[in-house]
mmCIF file of N, CA and C in Angstrom:
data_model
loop_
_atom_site.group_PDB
_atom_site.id
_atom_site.type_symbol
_atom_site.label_atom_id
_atom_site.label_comp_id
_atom_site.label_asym_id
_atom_site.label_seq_id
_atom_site.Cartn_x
_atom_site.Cartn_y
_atom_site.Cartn_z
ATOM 1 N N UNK A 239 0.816 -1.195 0.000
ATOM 2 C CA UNK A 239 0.000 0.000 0.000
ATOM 3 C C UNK A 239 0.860 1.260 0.000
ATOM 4 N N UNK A 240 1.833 1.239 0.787
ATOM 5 C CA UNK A 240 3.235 2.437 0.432
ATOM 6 C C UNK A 240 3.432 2.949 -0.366
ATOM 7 N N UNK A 241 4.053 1.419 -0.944
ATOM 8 C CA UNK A 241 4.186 1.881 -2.906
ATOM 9 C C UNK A 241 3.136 2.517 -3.564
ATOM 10 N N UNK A 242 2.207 2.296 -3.567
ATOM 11 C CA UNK A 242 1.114 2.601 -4.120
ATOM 12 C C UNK A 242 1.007 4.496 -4.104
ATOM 13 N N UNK A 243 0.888 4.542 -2.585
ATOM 14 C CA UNK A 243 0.894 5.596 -2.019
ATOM 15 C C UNK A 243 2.517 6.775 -2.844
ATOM 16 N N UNK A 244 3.548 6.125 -2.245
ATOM 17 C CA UNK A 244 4.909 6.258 -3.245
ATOM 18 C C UNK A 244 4.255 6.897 -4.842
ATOM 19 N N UNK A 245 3.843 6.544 -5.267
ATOM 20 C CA UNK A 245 3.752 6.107 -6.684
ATOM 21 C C UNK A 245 2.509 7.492 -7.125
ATOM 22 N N UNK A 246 1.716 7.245 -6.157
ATOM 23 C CA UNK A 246 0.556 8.429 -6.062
ATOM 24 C C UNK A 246 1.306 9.938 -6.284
ATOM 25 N N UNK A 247 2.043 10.384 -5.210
ATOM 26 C CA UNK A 247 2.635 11.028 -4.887
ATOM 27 C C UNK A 247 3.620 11.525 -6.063
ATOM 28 N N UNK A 248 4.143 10.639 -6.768
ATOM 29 C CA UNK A 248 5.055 10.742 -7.792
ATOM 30 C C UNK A 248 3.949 11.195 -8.958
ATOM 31 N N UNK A 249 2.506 10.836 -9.163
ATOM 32 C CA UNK A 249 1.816 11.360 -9.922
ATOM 33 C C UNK A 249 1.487 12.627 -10.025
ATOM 34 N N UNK A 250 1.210 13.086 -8.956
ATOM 35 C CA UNK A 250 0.704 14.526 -8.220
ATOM 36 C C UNK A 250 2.102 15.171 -8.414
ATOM 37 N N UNK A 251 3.200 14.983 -8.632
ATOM 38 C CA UNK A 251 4.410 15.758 -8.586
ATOM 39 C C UNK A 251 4.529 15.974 -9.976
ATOM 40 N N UNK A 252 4.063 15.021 -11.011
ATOM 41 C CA UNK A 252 4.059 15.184 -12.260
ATOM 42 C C UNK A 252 3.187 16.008 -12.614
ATOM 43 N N UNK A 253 1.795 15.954 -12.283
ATOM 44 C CA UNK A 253 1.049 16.901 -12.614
ATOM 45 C C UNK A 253 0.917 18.302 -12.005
ATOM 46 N N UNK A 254 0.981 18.659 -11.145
ATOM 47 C CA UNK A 254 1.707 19.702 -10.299
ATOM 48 C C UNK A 254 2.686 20.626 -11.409
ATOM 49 N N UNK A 255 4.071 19.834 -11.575
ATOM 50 C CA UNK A 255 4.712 20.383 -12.912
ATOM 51 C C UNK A 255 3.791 20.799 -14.288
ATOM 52 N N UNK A 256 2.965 19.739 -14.834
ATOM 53 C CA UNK A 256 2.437 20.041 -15.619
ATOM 54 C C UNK A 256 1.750 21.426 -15.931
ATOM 55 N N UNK A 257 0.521 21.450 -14.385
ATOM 56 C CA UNK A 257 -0.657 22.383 -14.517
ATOM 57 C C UNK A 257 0.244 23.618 -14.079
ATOM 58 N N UNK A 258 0.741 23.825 -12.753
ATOM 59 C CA UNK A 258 1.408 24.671 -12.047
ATOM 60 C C UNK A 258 3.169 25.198 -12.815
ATOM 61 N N UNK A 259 3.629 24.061 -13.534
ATOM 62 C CA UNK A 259 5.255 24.645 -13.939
ATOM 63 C C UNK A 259 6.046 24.634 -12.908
ATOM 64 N N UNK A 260 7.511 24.646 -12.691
ATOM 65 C CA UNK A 260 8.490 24.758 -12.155
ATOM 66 C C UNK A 260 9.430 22.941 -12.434
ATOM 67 N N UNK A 261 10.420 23.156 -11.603
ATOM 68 C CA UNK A 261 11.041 21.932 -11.459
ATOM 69 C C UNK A 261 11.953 21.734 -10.078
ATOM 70 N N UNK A 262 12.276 20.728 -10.627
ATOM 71 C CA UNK A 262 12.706 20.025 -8.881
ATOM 72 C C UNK A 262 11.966 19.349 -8.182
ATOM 73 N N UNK A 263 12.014 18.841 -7.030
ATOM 74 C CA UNK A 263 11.326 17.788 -6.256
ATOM 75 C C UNK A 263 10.047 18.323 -6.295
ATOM 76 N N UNK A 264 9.715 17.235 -5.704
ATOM 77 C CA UNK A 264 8.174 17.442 -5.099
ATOM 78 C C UNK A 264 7.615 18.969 -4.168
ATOM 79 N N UNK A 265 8.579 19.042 -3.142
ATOM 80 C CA UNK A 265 8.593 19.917 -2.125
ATOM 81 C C UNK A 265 8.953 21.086 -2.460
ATOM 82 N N UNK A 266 10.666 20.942 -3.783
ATOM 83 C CA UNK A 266 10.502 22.686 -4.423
ATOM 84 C C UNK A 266 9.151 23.116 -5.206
ATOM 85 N N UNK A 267 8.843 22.258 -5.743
ATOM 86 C CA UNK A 267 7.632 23.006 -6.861
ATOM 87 C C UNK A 267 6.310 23.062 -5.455
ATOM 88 N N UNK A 268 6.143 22.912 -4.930
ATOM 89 C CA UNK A 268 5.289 23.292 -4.435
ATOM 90 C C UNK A 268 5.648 24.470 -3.316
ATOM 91 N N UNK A 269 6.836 24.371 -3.006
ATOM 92 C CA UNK A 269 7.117 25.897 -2.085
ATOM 93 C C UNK A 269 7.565 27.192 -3.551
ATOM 94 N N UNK A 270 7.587 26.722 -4.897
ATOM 95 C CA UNK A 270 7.441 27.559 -5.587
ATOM 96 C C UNK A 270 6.472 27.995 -6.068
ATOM 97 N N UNK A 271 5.285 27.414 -6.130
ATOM 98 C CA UNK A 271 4.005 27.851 -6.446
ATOM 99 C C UNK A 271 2.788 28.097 -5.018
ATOM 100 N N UNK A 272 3.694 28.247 -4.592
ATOM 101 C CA UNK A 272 3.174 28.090 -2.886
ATOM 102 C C UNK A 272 1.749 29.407 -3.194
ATOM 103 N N UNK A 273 2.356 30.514 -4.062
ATOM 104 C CA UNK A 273 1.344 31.917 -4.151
ATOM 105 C C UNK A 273 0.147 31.173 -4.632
ATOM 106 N N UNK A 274 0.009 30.409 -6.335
ATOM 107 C CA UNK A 274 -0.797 30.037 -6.957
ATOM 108 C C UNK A 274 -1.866 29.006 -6.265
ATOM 109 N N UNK A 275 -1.672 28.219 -4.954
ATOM 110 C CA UNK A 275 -2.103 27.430 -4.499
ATOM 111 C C UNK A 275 -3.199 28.031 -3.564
ATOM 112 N N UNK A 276 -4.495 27.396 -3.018
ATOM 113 C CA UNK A 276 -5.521 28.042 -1.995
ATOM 114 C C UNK A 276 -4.495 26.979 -0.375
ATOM 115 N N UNK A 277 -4.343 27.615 0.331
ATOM 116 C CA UNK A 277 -3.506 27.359 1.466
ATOM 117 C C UNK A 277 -3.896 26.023 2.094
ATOM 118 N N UNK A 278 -5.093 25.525 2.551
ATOM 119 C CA UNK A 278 -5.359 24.176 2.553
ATOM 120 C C UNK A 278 -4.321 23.166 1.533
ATOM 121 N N UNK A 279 -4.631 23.473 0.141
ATOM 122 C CA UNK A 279 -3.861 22.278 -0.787
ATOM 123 C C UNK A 279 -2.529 22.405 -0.462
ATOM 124 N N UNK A 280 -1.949 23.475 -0.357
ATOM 125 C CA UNK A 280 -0.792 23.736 0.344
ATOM 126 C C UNK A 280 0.094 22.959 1.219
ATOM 127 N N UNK A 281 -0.725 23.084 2.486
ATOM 128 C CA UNK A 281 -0.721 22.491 3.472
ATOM 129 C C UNK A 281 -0.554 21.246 3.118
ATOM 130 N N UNK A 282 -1.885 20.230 2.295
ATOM 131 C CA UNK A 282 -1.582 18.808 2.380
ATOM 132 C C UNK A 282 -0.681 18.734 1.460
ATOM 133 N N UNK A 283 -0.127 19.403 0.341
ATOM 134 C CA UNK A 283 1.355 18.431 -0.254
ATOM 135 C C UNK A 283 2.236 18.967 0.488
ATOM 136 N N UNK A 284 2.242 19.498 1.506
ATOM 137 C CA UNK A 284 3.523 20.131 2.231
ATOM 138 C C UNK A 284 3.551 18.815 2.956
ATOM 139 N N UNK A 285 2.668 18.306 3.464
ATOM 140 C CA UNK A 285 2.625 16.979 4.786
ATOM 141 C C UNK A 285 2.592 15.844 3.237
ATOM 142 N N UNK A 286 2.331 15.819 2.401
ATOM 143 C CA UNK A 286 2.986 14.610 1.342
ATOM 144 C C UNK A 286 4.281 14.732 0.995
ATOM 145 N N UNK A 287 4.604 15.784 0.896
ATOM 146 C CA UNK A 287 6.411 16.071 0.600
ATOM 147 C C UNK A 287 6.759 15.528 1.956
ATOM 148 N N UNK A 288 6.428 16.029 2.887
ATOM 149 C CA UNK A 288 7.549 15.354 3.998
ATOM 150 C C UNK A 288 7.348 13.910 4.217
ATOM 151 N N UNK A 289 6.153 13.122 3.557
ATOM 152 C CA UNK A 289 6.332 11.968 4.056
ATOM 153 C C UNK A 289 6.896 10.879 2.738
ATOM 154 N N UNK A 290 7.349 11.879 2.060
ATOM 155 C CA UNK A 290 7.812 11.344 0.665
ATOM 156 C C UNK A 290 8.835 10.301 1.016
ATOM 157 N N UNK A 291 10.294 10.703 1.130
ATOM 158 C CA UNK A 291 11.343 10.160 1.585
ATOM 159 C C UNK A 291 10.804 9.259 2.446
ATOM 160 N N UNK A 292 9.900 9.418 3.565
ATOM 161 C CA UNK A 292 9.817 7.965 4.390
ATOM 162 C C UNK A 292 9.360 6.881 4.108
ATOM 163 N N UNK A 293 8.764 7.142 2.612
ATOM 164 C CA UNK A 293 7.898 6.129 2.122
ATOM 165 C C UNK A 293 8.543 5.336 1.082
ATOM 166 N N UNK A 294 9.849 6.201 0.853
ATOM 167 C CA UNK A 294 10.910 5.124 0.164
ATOM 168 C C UNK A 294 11.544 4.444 0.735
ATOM 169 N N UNK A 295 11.711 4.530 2.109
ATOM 170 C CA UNK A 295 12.716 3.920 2.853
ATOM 171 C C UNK A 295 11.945 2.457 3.507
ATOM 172 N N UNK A 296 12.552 1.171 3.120
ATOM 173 C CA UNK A 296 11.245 0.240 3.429
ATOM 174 C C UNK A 296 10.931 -0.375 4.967
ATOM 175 N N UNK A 297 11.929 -0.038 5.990
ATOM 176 C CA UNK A 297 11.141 -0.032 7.329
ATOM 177 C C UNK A 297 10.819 0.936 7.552
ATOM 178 N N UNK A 298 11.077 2.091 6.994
ATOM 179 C CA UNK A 298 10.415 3.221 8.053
ATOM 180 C C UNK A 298 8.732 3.460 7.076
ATOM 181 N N UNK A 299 8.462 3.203 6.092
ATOM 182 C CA UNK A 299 7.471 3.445 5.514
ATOM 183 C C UNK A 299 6.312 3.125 6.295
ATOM 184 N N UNK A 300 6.534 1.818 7.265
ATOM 185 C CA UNK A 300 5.763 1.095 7.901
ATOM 186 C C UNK A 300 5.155 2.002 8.998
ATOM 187 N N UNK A 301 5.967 2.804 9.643
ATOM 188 C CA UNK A 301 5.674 3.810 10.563
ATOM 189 C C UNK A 301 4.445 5.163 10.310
ATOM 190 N N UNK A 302 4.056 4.921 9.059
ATOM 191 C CA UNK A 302 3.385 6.144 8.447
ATOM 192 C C UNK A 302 1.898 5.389 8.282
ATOM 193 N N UNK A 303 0.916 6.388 8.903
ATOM 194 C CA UNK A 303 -0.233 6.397 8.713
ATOM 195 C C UNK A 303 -0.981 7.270 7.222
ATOM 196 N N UNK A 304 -1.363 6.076 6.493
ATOM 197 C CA UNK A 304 -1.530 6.150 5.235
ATOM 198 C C UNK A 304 -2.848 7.210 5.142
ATOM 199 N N UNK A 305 -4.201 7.210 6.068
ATOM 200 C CA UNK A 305 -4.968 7.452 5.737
ATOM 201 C C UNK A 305 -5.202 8.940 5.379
ATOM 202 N N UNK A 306 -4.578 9.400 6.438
ATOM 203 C CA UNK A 306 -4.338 11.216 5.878
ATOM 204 C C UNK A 306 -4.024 11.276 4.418
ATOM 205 N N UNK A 307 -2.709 10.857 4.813
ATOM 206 C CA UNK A 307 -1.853 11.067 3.221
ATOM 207 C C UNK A 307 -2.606 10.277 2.492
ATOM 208 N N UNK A 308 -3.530 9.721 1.825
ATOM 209 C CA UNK A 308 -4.552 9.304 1.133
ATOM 210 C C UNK A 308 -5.916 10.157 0.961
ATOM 211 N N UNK A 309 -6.176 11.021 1.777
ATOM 212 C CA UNK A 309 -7.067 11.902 1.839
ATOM 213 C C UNK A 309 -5.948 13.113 1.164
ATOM 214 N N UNK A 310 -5.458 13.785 1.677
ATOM 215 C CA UNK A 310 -4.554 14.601 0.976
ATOM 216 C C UNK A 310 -4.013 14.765 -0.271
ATOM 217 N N UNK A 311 -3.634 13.208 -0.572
ATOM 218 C CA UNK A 311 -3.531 13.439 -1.737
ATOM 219 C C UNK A 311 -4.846 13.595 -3.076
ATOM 220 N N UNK A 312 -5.879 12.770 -2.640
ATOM 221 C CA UNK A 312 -7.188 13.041 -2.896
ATOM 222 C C UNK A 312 -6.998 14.358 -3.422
ATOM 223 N N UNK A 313 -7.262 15.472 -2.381
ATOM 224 C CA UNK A 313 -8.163 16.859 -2.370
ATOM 225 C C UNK A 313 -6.777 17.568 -3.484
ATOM 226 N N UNK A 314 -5.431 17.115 -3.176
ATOM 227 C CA UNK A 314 -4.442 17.872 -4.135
ATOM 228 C C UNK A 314 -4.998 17.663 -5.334
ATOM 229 N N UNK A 315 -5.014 16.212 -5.987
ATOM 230 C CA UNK A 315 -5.689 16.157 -7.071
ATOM 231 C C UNK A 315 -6.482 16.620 -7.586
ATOM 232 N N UNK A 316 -7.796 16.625 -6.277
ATOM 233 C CA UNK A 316 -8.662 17.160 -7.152
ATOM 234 C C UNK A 316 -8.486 18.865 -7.187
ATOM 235 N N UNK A 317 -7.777 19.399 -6.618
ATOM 236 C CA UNK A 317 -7.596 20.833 -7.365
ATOM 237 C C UNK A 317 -6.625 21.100 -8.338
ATOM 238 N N UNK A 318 -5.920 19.975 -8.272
ATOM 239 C CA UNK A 318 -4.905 19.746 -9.563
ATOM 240 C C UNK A 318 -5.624 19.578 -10.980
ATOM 241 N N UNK A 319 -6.832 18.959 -11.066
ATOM 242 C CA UNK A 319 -7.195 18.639 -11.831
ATOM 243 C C UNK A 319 -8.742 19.900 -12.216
ATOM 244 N N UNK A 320 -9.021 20.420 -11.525
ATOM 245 C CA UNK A 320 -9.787 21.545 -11.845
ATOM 246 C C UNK A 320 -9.077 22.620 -11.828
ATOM 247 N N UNK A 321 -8.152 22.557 -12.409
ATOM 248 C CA UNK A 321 -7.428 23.411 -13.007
ATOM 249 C C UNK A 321 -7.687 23.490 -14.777
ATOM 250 N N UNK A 322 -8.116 24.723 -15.036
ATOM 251 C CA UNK A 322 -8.035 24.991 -16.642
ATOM 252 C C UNK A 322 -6.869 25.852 -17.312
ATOM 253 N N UNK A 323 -5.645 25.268 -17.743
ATOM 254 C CA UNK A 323 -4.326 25.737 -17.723
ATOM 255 C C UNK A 323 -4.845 26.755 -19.265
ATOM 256 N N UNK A 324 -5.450 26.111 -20.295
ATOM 257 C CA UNK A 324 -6.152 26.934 -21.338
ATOM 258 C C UNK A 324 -6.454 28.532 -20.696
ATOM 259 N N UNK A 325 -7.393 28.229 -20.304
ATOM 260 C CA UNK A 325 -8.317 29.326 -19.282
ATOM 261 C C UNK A 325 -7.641 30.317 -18.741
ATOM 262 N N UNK A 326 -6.592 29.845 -17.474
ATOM 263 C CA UNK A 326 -5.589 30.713 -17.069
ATOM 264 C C UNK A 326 -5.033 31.257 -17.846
ATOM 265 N N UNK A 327 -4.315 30.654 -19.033
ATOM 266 C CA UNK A 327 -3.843 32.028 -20.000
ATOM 267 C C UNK A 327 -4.169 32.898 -20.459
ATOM 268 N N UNK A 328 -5.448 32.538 -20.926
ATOM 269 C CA UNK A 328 -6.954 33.405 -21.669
ATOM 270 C C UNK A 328 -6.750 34.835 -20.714
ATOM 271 N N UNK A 329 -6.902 34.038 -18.937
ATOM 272 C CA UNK A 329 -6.942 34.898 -18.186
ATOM 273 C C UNK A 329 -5.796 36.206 -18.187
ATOM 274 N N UNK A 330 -4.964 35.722 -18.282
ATOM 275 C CA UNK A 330 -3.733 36.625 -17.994
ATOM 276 C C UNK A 330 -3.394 37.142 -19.433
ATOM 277 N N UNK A 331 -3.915 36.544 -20.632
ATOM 278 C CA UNK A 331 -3.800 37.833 -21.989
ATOM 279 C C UNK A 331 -4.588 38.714 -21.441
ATOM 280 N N UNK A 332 -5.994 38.549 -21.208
ATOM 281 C CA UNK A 332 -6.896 39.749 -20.498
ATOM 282 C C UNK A 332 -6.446 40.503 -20.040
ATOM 283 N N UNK A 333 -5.902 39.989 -18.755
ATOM 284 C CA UNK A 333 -4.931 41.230 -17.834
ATOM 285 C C UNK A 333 -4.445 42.136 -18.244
ATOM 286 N N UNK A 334 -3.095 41.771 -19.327
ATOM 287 C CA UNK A 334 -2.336 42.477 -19.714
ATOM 288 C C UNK A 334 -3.150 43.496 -20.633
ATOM 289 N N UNK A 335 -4.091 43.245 -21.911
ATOM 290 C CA UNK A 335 -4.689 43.721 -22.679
ATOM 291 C C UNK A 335 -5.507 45.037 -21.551
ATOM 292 N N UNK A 336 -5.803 44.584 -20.041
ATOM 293 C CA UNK A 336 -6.702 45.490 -19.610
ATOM 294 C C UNK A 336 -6.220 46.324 -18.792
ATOM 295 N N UNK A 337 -4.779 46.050 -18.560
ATOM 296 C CA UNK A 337 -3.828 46.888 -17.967
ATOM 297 C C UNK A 337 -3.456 48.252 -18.930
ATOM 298 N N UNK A 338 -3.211 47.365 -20.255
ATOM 299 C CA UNK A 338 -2.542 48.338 -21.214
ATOM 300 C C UNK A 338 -3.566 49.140 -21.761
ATOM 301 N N UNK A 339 -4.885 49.059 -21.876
ATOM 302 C CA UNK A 339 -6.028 49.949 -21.983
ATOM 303 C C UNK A 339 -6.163 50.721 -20.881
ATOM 304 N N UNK A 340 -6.196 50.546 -19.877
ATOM 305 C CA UNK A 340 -6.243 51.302 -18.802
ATOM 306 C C UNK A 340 -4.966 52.700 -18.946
ATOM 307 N N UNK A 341 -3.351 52.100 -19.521
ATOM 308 C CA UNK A 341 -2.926 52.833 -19.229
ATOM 309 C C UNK A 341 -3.122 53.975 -20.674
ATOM 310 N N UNK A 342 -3.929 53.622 -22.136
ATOM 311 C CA UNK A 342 -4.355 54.243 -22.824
ATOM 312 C C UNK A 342 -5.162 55.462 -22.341
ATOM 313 N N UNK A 343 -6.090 54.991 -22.245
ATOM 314 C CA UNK A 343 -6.928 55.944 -21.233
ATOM 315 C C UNK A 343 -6.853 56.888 -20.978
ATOM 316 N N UNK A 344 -5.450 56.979 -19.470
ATOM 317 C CA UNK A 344 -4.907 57.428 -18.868
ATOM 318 C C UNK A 344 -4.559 58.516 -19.229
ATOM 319 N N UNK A 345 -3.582 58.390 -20.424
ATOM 320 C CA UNK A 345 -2.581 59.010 -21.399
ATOM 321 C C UNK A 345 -3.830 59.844 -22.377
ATOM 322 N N UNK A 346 -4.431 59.500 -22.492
ATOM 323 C CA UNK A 346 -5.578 60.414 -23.409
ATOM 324 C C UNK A 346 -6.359 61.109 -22.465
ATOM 325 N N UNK A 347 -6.239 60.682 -21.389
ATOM 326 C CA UNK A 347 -7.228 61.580 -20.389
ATOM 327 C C UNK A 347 -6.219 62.692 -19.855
ATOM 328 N N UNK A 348 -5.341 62.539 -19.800
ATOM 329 C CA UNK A 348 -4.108 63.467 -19.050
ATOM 330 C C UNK A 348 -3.741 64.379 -20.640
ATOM 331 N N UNK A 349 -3.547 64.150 -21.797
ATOM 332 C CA UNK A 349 -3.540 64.723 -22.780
ATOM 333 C C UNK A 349 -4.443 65.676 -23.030
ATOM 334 N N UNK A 350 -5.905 65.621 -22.809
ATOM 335 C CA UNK A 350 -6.868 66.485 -22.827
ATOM 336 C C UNK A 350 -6.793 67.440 -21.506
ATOM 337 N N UNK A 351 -6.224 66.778 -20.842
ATOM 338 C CA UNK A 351 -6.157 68.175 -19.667
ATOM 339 C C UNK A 351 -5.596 68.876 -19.892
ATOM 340 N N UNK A 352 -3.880 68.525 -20.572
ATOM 341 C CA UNK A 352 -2.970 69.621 -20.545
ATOM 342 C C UNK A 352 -3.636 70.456 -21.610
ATOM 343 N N UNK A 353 -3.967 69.763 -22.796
ATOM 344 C CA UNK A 353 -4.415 71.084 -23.953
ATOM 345 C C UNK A 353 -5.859 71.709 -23.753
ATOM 346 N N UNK A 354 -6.166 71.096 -22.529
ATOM 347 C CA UNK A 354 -7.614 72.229 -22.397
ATOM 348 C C UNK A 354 -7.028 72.650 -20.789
ATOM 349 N N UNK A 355 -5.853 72.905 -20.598
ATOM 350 C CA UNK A 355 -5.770 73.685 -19.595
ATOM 351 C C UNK A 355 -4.396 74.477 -20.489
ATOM 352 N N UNK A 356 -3.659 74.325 -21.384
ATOM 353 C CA UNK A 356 -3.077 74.926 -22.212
ATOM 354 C C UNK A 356 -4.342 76.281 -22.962
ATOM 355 N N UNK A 357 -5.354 75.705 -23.427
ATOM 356 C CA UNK A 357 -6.200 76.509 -24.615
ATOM 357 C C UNK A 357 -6.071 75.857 -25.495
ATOM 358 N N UNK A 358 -6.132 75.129 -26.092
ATOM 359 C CA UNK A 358 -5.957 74.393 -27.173
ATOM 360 C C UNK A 358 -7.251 73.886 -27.639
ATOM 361 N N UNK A 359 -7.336 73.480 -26.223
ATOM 362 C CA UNK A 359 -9.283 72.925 -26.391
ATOM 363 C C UNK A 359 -10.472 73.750 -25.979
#
């Protein structure tokens, strides 16, 4: 059941990379996306990273109570997986597009002041 568990864990680290990006272990990519994450999911791959290593090691694996880390990894998934990586980009062209209109705007609104506080207008 370890292995299994082992093996889980190694999935969620793959997909993690996938949806989220970065590299390195299990434990860097998730203290690197630590912002992008809601703090709960956080939390449980923080307590799956640490029980990573013990679950390779084959007496001490025995020492670990699976059922958390089976629930945990659960709920990671499933926000791993309601993730729309499409979507998020969509999202963040928006941004930028509504940043850079904003700062249009700006620049045309501050333009009309000076030439109607010049006379111009």
């Amino acid at each position: 059941m370890a292995r299994d568990l082992a093996a889980e864990i190694e999935d969620l680290h793959k997909m993690l990379r996938a949806r989220e990006g970065g590299r390195g272990d299990f434990a860097g990519v998730l203290k690197k996306r630590r912002r992008s994450l809601p703090r709960r999911v956080y939390r449980q791959g923080l307590q799956l990273a640490a029980a990573e290593p013990i679950l390779r090691h084959p007496h001490l694996q025995m020492t670990v109570d699976e059922v958390p880390l089976w629930r945990a990894a659960k709920e990671l998934r499933d926000h791993l997986e309601s993730i729309d990586v499409a979507d998020r980009r969509w999202g963040r062209v928006l941004d930028v597009l509504g940043s850079m209109g904003f700062a249009v705007l700006v620049v045309i609104g501050l333009l009309i002041f000076v030439l109607r506080l010049r006379g111009f207008i």
